[in-house]
One Martini backbone bead per residue (centre of mass of N, CA, C, O) as a GRO file, in nm:
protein
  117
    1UNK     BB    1   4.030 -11.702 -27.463
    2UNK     BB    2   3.752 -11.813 -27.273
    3UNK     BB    3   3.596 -12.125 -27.196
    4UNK     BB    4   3.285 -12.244 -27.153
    5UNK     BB    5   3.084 -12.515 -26.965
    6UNK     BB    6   2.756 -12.484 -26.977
    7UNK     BB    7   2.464 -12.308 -26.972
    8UNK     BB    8   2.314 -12.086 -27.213
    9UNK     BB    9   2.057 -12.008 -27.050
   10UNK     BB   10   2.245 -11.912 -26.776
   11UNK     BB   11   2.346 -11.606 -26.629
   12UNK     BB   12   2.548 -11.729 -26.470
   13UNK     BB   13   2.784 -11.833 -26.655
   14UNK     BB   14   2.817 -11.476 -26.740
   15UNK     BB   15   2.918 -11.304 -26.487
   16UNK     BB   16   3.259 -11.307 -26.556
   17UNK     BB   17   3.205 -11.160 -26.871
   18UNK     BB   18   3.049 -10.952 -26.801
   19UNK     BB   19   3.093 -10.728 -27.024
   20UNK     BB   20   3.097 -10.811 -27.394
   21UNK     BB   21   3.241 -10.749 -27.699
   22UNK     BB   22   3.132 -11.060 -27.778
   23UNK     BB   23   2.863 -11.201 -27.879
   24UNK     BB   24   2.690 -11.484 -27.911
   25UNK     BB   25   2.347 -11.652 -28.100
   26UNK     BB   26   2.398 -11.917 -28.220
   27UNK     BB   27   2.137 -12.120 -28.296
   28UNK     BB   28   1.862 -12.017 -28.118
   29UNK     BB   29   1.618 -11.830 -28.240
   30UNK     BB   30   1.519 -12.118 -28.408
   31UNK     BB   31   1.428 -12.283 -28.080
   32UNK     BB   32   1.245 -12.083 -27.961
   33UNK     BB   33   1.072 -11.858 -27.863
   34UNK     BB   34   0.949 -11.549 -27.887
   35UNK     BB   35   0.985 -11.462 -27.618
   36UNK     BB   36   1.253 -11.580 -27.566
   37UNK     BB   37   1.390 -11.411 -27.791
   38UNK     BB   38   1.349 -11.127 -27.637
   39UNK     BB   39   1.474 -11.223 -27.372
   40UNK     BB   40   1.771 -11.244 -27.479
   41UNK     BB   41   1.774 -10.967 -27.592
   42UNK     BB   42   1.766 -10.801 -27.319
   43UNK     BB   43   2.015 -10.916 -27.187
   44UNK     BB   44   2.238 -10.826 -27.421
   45UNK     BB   45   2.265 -10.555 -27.288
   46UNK     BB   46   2.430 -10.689 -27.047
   47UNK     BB   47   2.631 -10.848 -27.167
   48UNK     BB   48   2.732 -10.562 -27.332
   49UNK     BB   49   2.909 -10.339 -27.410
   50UNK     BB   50   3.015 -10.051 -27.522
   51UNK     BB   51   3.049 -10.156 -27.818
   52UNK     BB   52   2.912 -10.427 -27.879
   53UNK     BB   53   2.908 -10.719 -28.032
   54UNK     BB   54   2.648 -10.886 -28.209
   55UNK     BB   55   2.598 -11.249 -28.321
   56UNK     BB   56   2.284 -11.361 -28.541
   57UNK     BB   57   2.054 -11.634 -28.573
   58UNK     BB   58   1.789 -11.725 -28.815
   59UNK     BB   59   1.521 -11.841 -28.995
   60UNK     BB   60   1.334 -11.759 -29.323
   61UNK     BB   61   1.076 -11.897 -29.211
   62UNK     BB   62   0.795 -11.892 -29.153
   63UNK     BB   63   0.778 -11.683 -28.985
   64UNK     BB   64   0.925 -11.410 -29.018
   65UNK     BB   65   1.151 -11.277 -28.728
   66UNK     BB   66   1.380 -11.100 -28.838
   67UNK     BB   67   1.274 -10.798 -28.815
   68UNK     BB   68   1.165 -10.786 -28.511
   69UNK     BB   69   1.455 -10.856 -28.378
   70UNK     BB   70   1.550 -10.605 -28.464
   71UNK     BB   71   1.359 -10.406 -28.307
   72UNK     BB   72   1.455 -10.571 -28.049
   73UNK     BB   73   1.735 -10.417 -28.077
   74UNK     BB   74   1.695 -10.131 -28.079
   75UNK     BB   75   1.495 -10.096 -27.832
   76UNK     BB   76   1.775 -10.225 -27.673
   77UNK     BB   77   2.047 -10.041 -27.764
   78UNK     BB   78   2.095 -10.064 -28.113
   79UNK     BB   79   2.281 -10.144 -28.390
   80UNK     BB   80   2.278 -10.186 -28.703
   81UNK     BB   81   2.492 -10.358 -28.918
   82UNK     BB   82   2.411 -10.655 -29.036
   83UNK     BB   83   2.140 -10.794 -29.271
   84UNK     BB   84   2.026 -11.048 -29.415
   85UNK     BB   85   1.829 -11.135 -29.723
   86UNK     BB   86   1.552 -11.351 -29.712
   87UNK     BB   87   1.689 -11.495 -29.985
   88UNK     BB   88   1.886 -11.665 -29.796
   89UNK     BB   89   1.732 -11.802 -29.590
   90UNK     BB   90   1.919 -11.676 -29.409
   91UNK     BB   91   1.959 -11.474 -29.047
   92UNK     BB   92   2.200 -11.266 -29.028
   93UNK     BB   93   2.336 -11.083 -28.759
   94UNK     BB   94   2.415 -10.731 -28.669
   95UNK     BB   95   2.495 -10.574 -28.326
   96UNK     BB   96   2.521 -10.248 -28.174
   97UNK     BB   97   2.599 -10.146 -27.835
   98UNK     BB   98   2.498  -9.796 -27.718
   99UNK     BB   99   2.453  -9.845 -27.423
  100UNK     BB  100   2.491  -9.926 -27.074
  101UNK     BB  101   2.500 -10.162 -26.915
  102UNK     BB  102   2.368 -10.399 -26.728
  103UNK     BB  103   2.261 -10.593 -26.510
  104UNK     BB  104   2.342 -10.927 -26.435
  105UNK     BB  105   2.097 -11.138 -26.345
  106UNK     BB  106   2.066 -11.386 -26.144
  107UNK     BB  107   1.921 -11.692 -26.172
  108UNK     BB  108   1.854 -11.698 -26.485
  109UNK     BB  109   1.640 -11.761 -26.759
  110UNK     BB  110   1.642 -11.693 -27.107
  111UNK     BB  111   1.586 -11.989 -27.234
  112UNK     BB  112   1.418 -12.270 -27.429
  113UNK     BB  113   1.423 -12.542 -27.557
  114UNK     BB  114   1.219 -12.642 -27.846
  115UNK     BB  115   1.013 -12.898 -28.021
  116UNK     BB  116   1.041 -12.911 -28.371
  117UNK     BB  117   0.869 -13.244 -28.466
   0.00000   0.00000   0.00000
């Protein structure tokens, strides 16, 4: 295990580790916009080795983004290994990426938190 202290939406940080088996995207998909939800899930193709898992965080609150979240995991070349049901009122997912990894672009940000209060 590898320990990075970076800003989490750059880029950068994940230079030296991708593609990795095993993305976390926990905290984040609440927390920015649906752009940029889109937008940090393009990367994870980059992040993921071929055969790698993210496992990624949503809340079920209207609007509930987590199936269109799935679609755009689909989309860019993953496949749903689990999703919590709305039930649950939290949207917990895990996708396994079988495409090949993407280079991972330099000096990009995938998302910026906004202001939910």
């Amino acid at each position: 295990v590898q320990v990075v202290v970076d800003d989490a939406a750059r880029t950068d940080a994940y230079a030296d580790l991708a593609p990795a088996d095993l993305v976390l995207v926990c905290g984040v998909f609440g927390n920015i916009s649906d752009a940029d939800v889109r937008a940090t899930i393009r990367h994870c193709a980059a992040l993921c080795a071929t055969g790698g898992t993210v496992f990624w965080t949503r809340h079920r609150r209207a609007p509930d983004l987590v199936p269109t979240i799935c679609d755009w995991f689909v989309a860019e070349g993953f496949t749903p290994v689990a999703v919590t049901s709305p039930a649950d009122r939290i949207g917990v997912g895990v996708h396994r990426f079988l495409g090949t990894p993407r280079p991972l672009p330099a000096g990009k940000r995938m998302f910026e938190f906004v202001d939910r209060t």
